[in-house]
mmCIF file of C-alpha atoms in Angstrom:
data_model
loop_
_atom_site.group_PDB
_atom_site.id
_atom_site.type_symbol
_atom_site.label_atom_id
_atom_site.label_comp_id
_atom_site.label_asym_id
_atom_site.label_seq_id
_atom_site.Cartn_x
_atom_site.Cartn_y
_atom_site.Cartn_z
ATOM 1 C CA UNK V 144 -25.826 -92.831 31.343
ATOM 2 C CA UNK V 145 -25.999 -90.274 28.570
ATOM 3 C CA UNK V 146 -22.350 -91.480 27.438
ATOM 4 C CA UNK V 147 -22.675 -95.056 28.145
ATOM 5 C CA UNK V 148 -25.903 -95.406 25.582
ATOM 6 C CA UNK V 149 -23.690 -94.506 22.686
ATOM 7 C CA UNK V 150 -20.723 -96.397 23.692
ATOM 8 C CA UNK V 151 -22.716 -99.479 24.130
ATOM 9 C CA UNK V 152 -24.316 -98.980 20.554
ATOM 10 C CA UNK V 153 -20.688 -98.695 19.530
ATOM 11 C CA UNK V 154 -19.917 -101.833 20.792
ATOM 12 C CA UNK V 155 -22.796 -103.618 19.750
ATOM 13 C CA UNK V 156 -22.436 -102.799 15.914
ATOM 14 C CA UNK V 157 -18.442 -103.006 16.096
ATOM 15 C CA UNK V 158 -18.515 -106.772 14.489
ATOM 16 C CA UNK V 159 -20.841 -105.345 11.627
ATOM 17 C CA UNK V 160 -18.533 -102.311 11.155
ATOM 18 C CA UNK V 161 -15.331 -104.525 11.012
ATOM 19 C CA UNK V 162 -17.118 -106.676 8.405
ATOM 20 C CA UNK V 163 -18.218 -103.464 6.399
ATOM 21 C CA UNK V 164 -14.721 -102.057 6.584
ATOM 22 C CA UNK V 165 -13.300 -105.543 5.420
ATOM 23 C CA UNK V 166 -15.008 -105.127 2.255
ATOM 24 C CA UNK V 167 -12.574 -103.270 -0.373
ATOM 25 C CA UNK V 168 -15.552 -101.285 -1.987
ATOM 26 C CA UNK V 169 -16.298 -99.223 0.986
ATOM 27 C CA UNK V 170 -12.436 -98.130 1.993
ATOM 28 C CA UNK V 171 -11.383 -97.595 -1.683
ATOM 29 C CA UNK V 172 -14.909 -95.392 -2.015
ATOM 30 C CA UNK V 173 -13.891 -93.470 1.052
ATOM 31 C CA UNK V 174 -10.505 -92.680 -0.076
ATOM 32 C CA UNK V 175 -11.795 -91.570 -3.608
ATOM 33 C CA UNK V 176 -14.263 -89.033 -1.795
ATOM 34 C CA UNK V 177 -11.618 -87.831 0.636
ATOM 35 C CA UNK V 178 -8.742 -87.307 -2.133
ATOM 36 C CA UNK V 179 -9.022 -83.845 -2.601
ATOM 37 C CA UNK V 180 -9.265 -82.969 1.215
ATOM 38 C CA UNK V 181 -6.145 -84.995 1.740
ATOM 39 C CA UNK V 182 -4.218 -83.504 -1.227
ATOM 40 C CA UNK V 183 -5.191 -80.046 0.075
ATOM 41 C CA UNK V 184 -4.637 -80.674 3.879
ATOM 42 C CA UNK V 185 -1.832 -83.055 4.142
ATOM 43 C CA UNK V 186 1.334 -80.904 4.141
ATOM 44 C CA UNK V 187 3.781 -82.982 2.121
ATOM 45 C CA UNK V 188 1.147 -83.198 -0.582
ATOM 46 C CA UNK V 189 -0.138 -79.557 -0.524
ATOM 47 C CA UNK V 190 3.162 -77.924 -0.849
ATOM 48 C CA UNK V 191 3.239 -76.065 -4.307
ATOM 49 C CA UNK V 192 -0.295 -76.530 -5.342
ATOM 50 C CA UNK V 193 -2.127 -73.502 -6.601
ATOM 51 C CA UNK V 194 -4.182 -71.228 -4.094
ATOM 52 C CA UNK V 195 -6.503 -68.105 -4.382
ATOM 53 C CA UNK V 196 -6.205 -67.176 -0.887
ATOM 54 C CA UNK V 197 -4.909 -63.846 0.063
ATOM 55 C CA UNK V 198 -2.029 -65.119 2.496
ATOM 56 C CA UNK V 199 -1.215 -67.606 -0.230
ATOM 57 C CA UNK V 200 -1.398 -70.526 1.844
ATOM 58 C CA UNK V 201 -1.464 -73.628 -0.303
ATOM 59 C CA UNK V 202 -2.869 -76.171 2.412
ATOM 60 C CA UNK V 203 -5.987 -74.293 2.820
ATOM 61 C CA UNK V 204 -9.272 -74.107 0.818
ATOM 62 C CA UNK V 205 -9.489 -71.100 -0.845
ATOM 63 C CA UNK V 206 -13.244 -69.189 -1.094
ATOM 64 C CA UNK V 207 -14.128 -71.198 -4.576
ATOM 65 C CA UNK V 208 -13.433 -74.471 -2.782
ATOM 66 C CA UNK V 209 -15.549 -73.605 0.082
ATOM 67 C CA UNK V 210 -18.392 -72.851 -1.827
ATOM 68 C CA UNK V 211 -18.207 -75.924 -3.700
ATOM 69 C CA UNK V 212 -18.090 -77.938 -0.579
ATOM 70 C CA UNK V 213 -20.647 -76.127 0.934
ATOM 71 C CA UNK V 214 -22.947 -76.949 -2.234
ATOM 72 C CA UNK V 215 -21.974 -80.464 -1.995
ATOM 73 C CA UNK V 216 -23.251 -80.738 1.878
ATOM 74 C CA UNK V 217 -26.708 -79.319 0.575
ATOM 75 C CA UNK V 218 -27.165 -81.908 -1.982
ATOM 76 C CA UNK V 219 -26.138 -84.608 0.113
ATOM 77 C CA UNK V 220 -28.463 -83.513 2.775
ATOM 78 C CA UNK V 221 -31.224 -83.113 0.208
ATOM 79 C CA UNK V 222 -30.711 -86.712 -1.384
ATOM 80 C CA UNK V 223 -30.492 -88.110 1.847
ATOM 81 C CA UNK V 224 -33.595 -86.771 3.083
ATOM 82 C CA UNK V 225 -35.559 -89.950 1.124
ATOM 83 C CA UNK V 226 -32.731 -92.455 1.991
ATOM 84 C CA UNK V 227 -33.897 -95.359 3.887
ATOM 85 C CA UNK V 228 -30.874 -97.508 4.812
ATOM 86 C CA UNK V 229 -27.355 -96.733 5.873
ATOM 87 C CA UNK V 230 -26.106 -98.289 2.584
ATOM 88 C CA UNK V 231 -28.199 -95.438 0.843
ATOM 89 C CA UNK V 232 -26.802 -92.582 3.230
ATOM 90 C CA UNK V 233 -23.350 -93.673 2.122
ATOM 91 C CA UNK V 234 -23.909 -94.256 -1.130
ATOM 92 C CA UNK V 235 -25.150 -90.804 -1.985
ATOM 93 C CA UNK V 236 -22.226 -89.048 0.116
ATOM 94 C CA UNK V 237 -19.655 -91.063 -1.935
ATOM 95 C CA UNK V 238 -21.384 -90.505 -5.596
ATOM 96 C CA UNK V 239 -21.721 -86.899 -4.835
ATOM 97 C CA UNK V 240 -18.195 -86.488 -2.921
ATOM 98 C CA UNK V 241 -16.760 -87.880 -6.321
ATOM 99 C CA UNK V 242 -18.547 -85.503 -8.253
ATOM 100 C CA UNK V 243 -17.310 -82.761 -6.317
ATOM 101 C CA UNK V 244 -13.744 -84.032 -6.180
ATOM 102 C CA UNK V 245 -13.740 -84.448 -10.020
ATOM 103 C CA UNK V 246 -14.623 -80.668 -10.131
ATOM 104 C CA UNK V 247 -12.221 -79.382 -7.698
ATOM 105 C CA UNK V 248 -9.600 -81.407 -9.327
ATOM 106 C CA UNK V 249 -10.207 -80.148 -12.940
ATOM 107 C CA UNK V 250 -10.348 -76.743 -11.374
ATOM 108 C CA UNK V 251 -6.755 -76.961 -9.754
ATOM 109 C CA UNK V 252 -4.997 -78.806 -12.623
ATOM 110 C CA UNK V 253 -6.652 -80.221 -15.859
ATOM 111 C CA UNK V 254 -3.975 -83.191 -15.179
ATOM 112 C CA UNK V 255 -4.983 -83.918 -12.236
ATOM 113 C CA UNK V 256 -8.566 -84.049 -13.122
ATOM 114 C CA UNK V 257 -7.947 -86.250 -15.838
ATOM 115 C CA UNK V 258 -6.027 -88.720 -13.486
ATOM 116 C CA UNK V 259 -8.536 -88.688 -10.670
ATOM 117 C CA UNK V 260 -11.402 -89.256 -13.463
ATOM 118 C CA UNK V 261 -9.077 -92.317 -14.544
ATOM 119 C CA UNK V 262 -9.110 -93.525 -11.250
ATOM 120 C CA UNK V 263 -13.011 -93.274 -10.702
ATOM 121 C CA UNK V 264 -13.559 -95.536 -13.890
ATOM 122 C CA UNK V 265 -11.051 -97.911 -13.195
ATOM 123 C CA UNK V 266 -12.852 -98.426 -9.687
ATOM 124 C CA UNK V 267 -16.097 -98.577 -11.433
ATOM 125 C CA UNK V 268 -15.126 -100.982 -13.594
ATOM 126 C CA UNK V 269 -13.097 -103.291 -11.337
ATOM 127 C CA UNK V 270 -14.848 -102.821 -7.873
ATOM 128 C CA UNK V 271 -18.488 -103.886 -7.462
ATOM 129 C CA UNK V 272 -20.831 -103.003 -4.382
ATOM 130 C CA UNK V 273 -20.846 -105.926 -2.066
ATOM 131 C CA UNK V 274 -24.027 -107.937 -2.614
ATOM 132 C CA UNK V 275 -26.461 -108.831 0.336
ATOM 133 C CA UNK V 276 -25.682 -112.238 1.628
ATOM 134 C CA UNK V 277 -27.386 -112.390 4.908
ATOM 135 C CA UNK V 278 -30.315 -114.656 5.753
ATOM 136 C CA UNK V 279 -33.552 -114.742 3.720
ATOM 137 C CA UNK V 280 -36.633 -116.995 2.671
ATOM 138 C CA UNK V 281 -36.244 -116.223 -1.303
ATOM 139 C CA UNK V 282 -36.494 -118.125 -4.305
ATOM 140 C CA UNK V 283 -33.905 -117.035 -7.245
ATOM 141 C CA UNK V 284 -35.690 -117.510 -10.614
ATOM 142 C CA UNK V 285 -34.198 -117.640 -14.006
ATOM 143 C CA UNK V 286 -35.665 -116.615 -17.395
ATOM 144 C CA UNK V 287 -36.331 -120.453 -17.631
ATOM 145 C CA UNK V 288 -38.081 -121.036 -14.312
ATOM 146 C CA UNK V 289 -40.075 -117.985 -13.362
ATOM 147 C CA UNK V 290 -43.290 -118.997 -15.633
ATOM 148 C CA UNK V 291 -43.188 -122.725 -14.659
ATOM 149 C CA UNK V 292 -42.949 -121.632 -10.846
ATOM 150 C CA UNK V 293 -45.828 -119.065 -11.190
ATOM 151 C CA UNK V 294 -47.899 -121.808 -12.813
ATOM 152 C CA UNK V 295 -47.367 -124.769 -10.488
ATOM 153 C CA UNK V 296 -49.774 -123.482 -7.843
ATOM 154 C CA UNK V 297 -52.288 -121.210 -8.404
ATOM 155 C CA UNK V 298 -53.110 -121.071 -4.957
ATOM 156 C CA UNK V 299 -49.631 -119.631 -3.842
ATOM 157 C CA UNK V 300 -49.358 -116.131 -3.750
ATOM 158 C CA UNK V 301 -45.701 -114.614 -5.119
ATOM 159 C CA UNK V 302 -44.117 -111.316 -4.426
ATOM 160 C CA UNK V 303 -41.374 -111.303 -6.905
ATOM 161 C CA UNK V 304 -38.844 -108.631 -7.189
ATOM 162 C CA UNK V 305 -37.251 -107.882 -10.530
ATOM 163 C CA UNK V 306 -33.680 -106.305 -9.708
ATOM 164 C CA UNK V 307 -30.327 -105.794 -11.289
ATOM 165 C CA UNK V 308 -26.978 -106.210 -9.300
ATOM 166 C CA UNK V 309 -25.620 -102.807 -10.741
ATOM 167 C CA UNK V 310 -28.536 -100.745 -9.236
ATOM 168 C CA UNK V 311 -27.846 -99.099 -6.027
ATOM 169 C CA UNK V 312 -31.401 -98.881 -5.252
ATOM 170 C CA UNK V 313 -31.731 -102.791 -5.857
ATOM 171 C CA UNK V 314 -28.692 -103.225 -3.425
ATOM 172 C CA UNK V 315 -30.499 -101.156 -0.846
ATOM 173 C CA UNK V 316 -33.667 -102.499 -1.196
ATOM 174 C CA UNK V 317 -32.173 -106.146 -0.597
ATOM 175 C CA UNK V 318 -31.677 -106.498 2.982
ATOM 176 C CA UNK V 319 -35.359 -104.926 3.153
ATOM 177 C CA UNK V 320 -36.784 -107.611 1.120
ATOM 178 C CA UNK V 321 -35.211 -110.488 2.971
ATOM 179 C CA UNK V 322 -36.434 -109.318 6.048
ATOM 180 C CA UNK V 323 -39.867 -109.325 4.838
ATOM 181 C CA UNK V 324 -39.470 -112.861 3.273
ATOM 182 C CA UNK V 325 -38.031 -113.852 6.661
ATOM 183 C CA UNK V 326 -41.332 -112.447 8.583
ATOM 184 C CA UNK V 327 -44.260 -113.266 6.030
ATOM 185 C CA UNK V 328 -43.144 -116.344 4.405
ATOM 186 C CA UNK V 329 -45.374 -119.258 4.463
ATOM 187 C CA UNK V 330 -46.669 -122.306 2.328
ATOM 188 C CA UNK V 331 -49.281 -119.915 0.620
ATOM 189 C CA UNK V 332 -47.062 -116.842 0.342
ATOM 190 C CA UNK V 333 -43.550 -116.810 -1.255
ATOM 191 C CA UNK V 334 -41.209 -114.187 -2.260
ATOM 192 C CA UNK V 335 -38.880 -114.440 -5.500
ATOM 193 C CA UNK V 336 -36.335 -112.633 -7.285
ATOM 194 C CA UNK V 337 -35.336 -112.281 -10.883
ATOM 195 C CA UNK V 338 -32.333 -110.911 -12.227
ATOM 196 C CA UNK V 339 -33.344 -108.673 -15.128
ATOM 197 C CA UNK V 340 -29.650 -107.300 -15.771
ATOM 198 C CA UNK V 341 -28.861 -110.861 -16.408
ATOM 199 C CA UNK V 342 -32.112 -112.250 -17.958
ATOM 200 C CA UNK V 343 -32.937 -109.255 -20.247
ATOM 201 C CA UNK V 344 -35.810 -111.419 -21.783
ATOM 202 C CA UNK V 345 -37.606 -111.753 -18.789
ATOM 203 C CA UNK V 346 -38.534 -108.155 -18.644
ATOM 204 C CA UNK V 347 -39.894 -107.670 -22.176
ATOM 205 C CA UNK V 348 -41.338 -111.362 -23.142
ATOM 206 C CA UNK V 349 -44.779 -112.823 -22.998
ATOM 207 C CA UNK V 350 -46.190 -114.849 -20.238
ATOM 208 C CA UNK V 351 -49.494 -115.900 -21.190
ATOM 209 C CA UNK V 352 -50.957 -117.269 -17.582
ATOM 210 C CA UNK V 353 -54.416 -117.311 -15.891
ATOM 211 C CA UNK V 354 -56.131 -117.611 -19.903
ATOM 212 C CA UNK V 355 -58.397 -120.393 -20.703
ATOM 213 C CA UNK V 356 -56.877 -122.304 -23.764
ATOM 214 C CA UNK V 357 -59.210 -120.774 -26.333
ATOM 215 C CA UNK V 358 -57.881 -117.258 -25.264
ATOM 216 C CA UNK V 359 -54.190 -118.461 -25.788
ATOM 217 C CA UNK V 360 -52.020 -115.868 -27.324
ATOM 218 C CA UNK V 361 -50.815 -116.925 -31.056
ATOM 219 C CA UNK V 362 -47.360 -117.474 -31.805
ATOM 220 C CA UNK V 363 -46.835 -114.300 -32.947
ATOM 221 C CA UNK V 364 -47.466 -112.703 -29.558
ATOM 222 C CA UNK V 365 -44.152 -114.207 -28.193
ATOM 223 C CA UNK V 366 -41.315 -111.890 -28.170
ATOM 224 C CA UNK V 367 -43.724 -109.052 -29.417
ATOM 225 C CA UNK V 368 -43.848 -105.686 -28.074
ATOM 226 C CA UNK V 369 -47.234 -104.976 -29.516
ATOM 227 C CA UNK V 370 -49.779 -104.070 -26.887
ATOM 228 C CA UNK V 371 -52.277 -107.261 -27.317
ATOM 229 C CA UNK V 372 -54.849 -107.764 -24.833
ATOM 230 C CA UNK V 373 -53.971 -111.642 -24.890
ATOM 231 C CA UNK V 374 -50.385 -111.179 -24.348
ATOM 232 C CA UNK V 375 -49.304 -110.472 -20.601
ATOM 233 C CA UNK V 376 -45.664 -108.945 -20.046
ATOM 234 C CA UNK V 377 -43.612 -108.433 -17.120
ATOM 235 C CA UNK V 378 -42.239 -104.997 -18.854
ATOM 236 C CA UNK V 379 -39.774 -103.880 -16.613
ATOM 237 C CA UNK V 380 -37.479 -101.369 -18.335
ATOM 238 C CA UNK V 381 -33.579 -101.741 -17.111
ATOM 239 C CA UNK V 382 -32.450 -98.566 -18.512
ATOM 240 C CA UNK V 383 -31.250 -96.476 -15.450
ATOM 241 C CA UNK V 384 -33.560 -93.450 -16.723
ATOM 242 C CA UNK V 385 -36.795 -95.322 -16.312
ATOM 243 C CA UNK V 386 -36.387 -95.552 -12.614
ATOM 244 C CA UNK V 387 -38.100 -99.025 -12.589
ATOM 245 C CA UNK V 388 -35.450 -100.682 -10.665
ATOM 246 C CA UNK V 389 -36.364 -102.558 -8.306
ATOM 247 C CA UNK V 390 -39.833 -103.522 -9.412
ATOM 248 C CA UNK V 391 -42.119 -105.231 -7.086
ATOM 249 C CA UNK V 392 -44.946 -107.582 -8.631
ATOM 250 C CA UNK V 393 -47.880 -109.388 -6.637
ATOM 251 C CA UNK V 394 -48.796 -112.273 -8.425
ATOM 252 C CA UNK V 395 -52.243 -114.377 -7.218
ATOM 253 C CA UNK V 396 -53.387 -116.885 -9.087
ATOM 254 C CA UNK V 397 -50.518 -116.933 -11.589
ATOM 255 C CA UNK V 398 -51.155 -113.322 -12.831
ATOM 256 C CA UNK V 399 -50.213 -110.044 -11.707
ATOM 257 C CA UNK V 400 -52.407 -107.980 -9.581
ATOM 258 C CA UNK V 401 -50.401 -105.391 -8.396
ATOM 259 C CA UNK V 402 -46.853 -103.813 -8.884
ATOM 260 C CA UNK V 403 -44.602 -101.055 -7.321
ATOM 261 C CA UNK V 404 -43.427 -98.496 -8.699
ATOM 262 C CA UNK V 405 -46.595 -97.654 -10.936
ATOM 263 C CA UNK V 406 -46.190 -96.969 -14.581
ATOM 264 C CA UNK V 407 -48.194 -93.874 -15.731
ATOM 265 C CA UNK V 408 -49.738 -93.403 -19.363
ATOM 266 C CA UNK V 409 -46.425 -91.904 -20.794
ATOM 267 C CA UNK V 410 -44.663 -95.137 -19.474
ATOM 268 C CA UNK V 411 -42.701 -93.328 -16.842
ATOM 269 C CA UNK V 412 -42.341 -94.921 -13.137
ATOM 270 C CA UNK V 413 -44.379 -93.122 -10.370
ATOM 271 C CA UNK V 414 -41.869 -92.196 -7.630
ATOM 272 C CA UNK V 415 -42.395 -94.919 -4.534
ATOM 273 C CA UNK V 416 -40.144 -95.185 -1.415
ATOM 274 C CA UNK V 417 -38.940 -98.769 -1.292
ATOM 275 C CA UNK V 418 -39.079 -99.261 2.709
ATOM 276 C CA UNK V 419 -40.389 -101.897 4.777
ATOM 277 C CA UNK V 420 -43.539 -99.772 5.901
ATOM 278 C CA UNK V 421 -44.417 -98.769 2.393
ATOM 279 C CA UNK V 422 -44.461 -102.772 1.044
ATOM 280 C CA UNK V 423 -46.245 -104.250 4.080
ATOM 281 C CA UNK V 424 -49.149 -101.255 3.463
ATOM 282 C CA UNK V 425 -49.430 -101.104 -0.221
ATOM 283 C CA UNK V 426 -49.184 -104.946 -0.574
ATOM 284 C CA UNK V 427 -51.460 -105.637 2.639
ATOM 285 C CA UNK V 428 -48.753 -107.978 3.785
ATOM 286 C CA UNK V 429 -50.472 -108.503 7.097
ATOM 287 C CA UNK V 430 -53.777 -109.494 5.549
ATOM 288 C CA UNK V 431 -51.999 -111.844 2.624
ATOM 289 C CA UNK V 432 -50.191 -113.368 5.192
ATOM 290 C CA UNK V 433 -53.174 -114.514 7.478
ATOM 291 C CA UNK V 434 -54.967 -115.644 4.314
ATOM 292 C CA UNK V 435 -52.490 -117.595 3.113
ATOM 293 C CA UNK V 436 -52.165 -119.334 6.362
ATOM 294 C CA UNK V 437 -55.803 -120.178 6.704
ATOM 295 C CA UNK V 438 -55.914 -121.573 3.068
ATOM 296 C CA UNK V 439 -52.660 -123.514 3.344
ATOM 297 C CA UNK V 440 -53.828 -125.467 6.646
ATOM 298 C CA UNK V 441 -55.294 -128.303 4.594
ATOM 299 C CA UNK V 442 -51.792 -128.759 2.678
ATOM 300 C CA UNK V 443 -49.974 -128.585 6.041
ATOM 301 C CA UNK V 444 -49.359 -132.042 6.743
ATOM 302 C CA UNK V 445 -47.503 -132.823 3.146
ATOM 303 C CA UNK V 446 -43.883 -132.429 3.461
ATOM 304 C CA UNK V 447 -42.430 -129.379 1.938
ATOM 305 C CA UNK V 448 -39.460 -131.865 0.554
ATOM 306 C CA UNK V 449 -42.671 -133.869 -1.174
ATOM 307 C CA UNK V 450 -44.550 -130.663 -2.755
ATOM 308 C CA UNK V 451 -41.207 -129.587 -4.351
ATOM 309 C CA UNK V 452 -42.497 -125.948 -4.185
ATOM 310 C CA UNK V 453 -40.344 -124.563 -1.104
ATOM 311 C CA UNK V 454 -37.043 -124.128 -0.372
ATOM 312 C CA UNK V 455 -34.930 -123.506 2.643
ATOM 313 C CA UNK V 456 -33.886 -120.377 3.879
ATOM 314 C CA UNK V 457 -30.851 -118.881 2.204
ATOM 315 C CA UNK V 458 -30.993 -121.770 0.138
ATOM 316 C CA UNK V 459 -33.547 -121.464 -2.641
ATOM 317 C CA UNK V 460 -34.254 -123.856 -5.539
ATOM 318 C CA UNK V 461 -32.634 -123.029 -8.750
ATOM 319 C CA UNK V 462 -30.150 -120.384 -8.455
ATOM 320 C CA UNK V 463 -28.445 -119.028 -5.641
ATOM 321 C CA UNK V 464 -26.672 -115.476 -5.125
ATOM 322 C CA UNK V 465 -23.298 -116.921 -5.664
ATOM 323 C CA UNK V 466 -24.522 -117.908 -8.994
ATOM 324 C CA UNK V 467 -25.675 -114.468 -9.715
#
């Protein structure tokens, strides 16, 4: 029985594994991550390579290479302690393995190091990580539709993710957010996404919502980065150093009531783990879901097609993932 369980688990995950291997990003990443191992261990390739071993065997690691590989293993283990999904684990292994490979190749021969570094740059520019294309109940916003949709019905609560396709953290969180949308989406609680990597002005512009007409911000607030009390902004930095991607914002009554990660007084993001359990707990999704269902009961008789505020799963109004 102890042997049968892993075999059944492997057979169950075999279709997903085949789809995973069919994507060129992962096989090529694995090839780059194991490049030095192949060069050092495969006899036709390792012949003639320099080695600091006492026996002079060029097809075996010397003591310095073993130290670098052990240090790589320790770094990967430390980084993977906070990983949530399998993609995050694999992504950390690939990233740090490539760094270690570059160091090992440069130590071996500067020409081999330059060649490996060039291959990594070409791979980074031409081969992007595959986007999540599974089932979801999420509406994709553009820079022109997000304000309009949030203002359409103030009774609807929105949880909006601000993301960028180049961010590995956003890609890892995508299936989690999609699963949450399938579990908690209803007529009074909707899920949305904005690609701030594509629509950069969304993260900095003003959005005047939830204020009476006499308190609306003047025209000079629009596009301004000044801290005016009448100018509400999403303020999601797209810099990789800011660690603000992804950002989840809860909108109730058309105004922001909560966001994760939080931003401290110095403008830095407070570390927060984007796991399904954390999102459910921090945003009180169970309570929001029950409250949204009770509030939407009088409107349940209105067909969704007539209301125009809800889309079918996997086919949101406006933009789709293919458009991204």
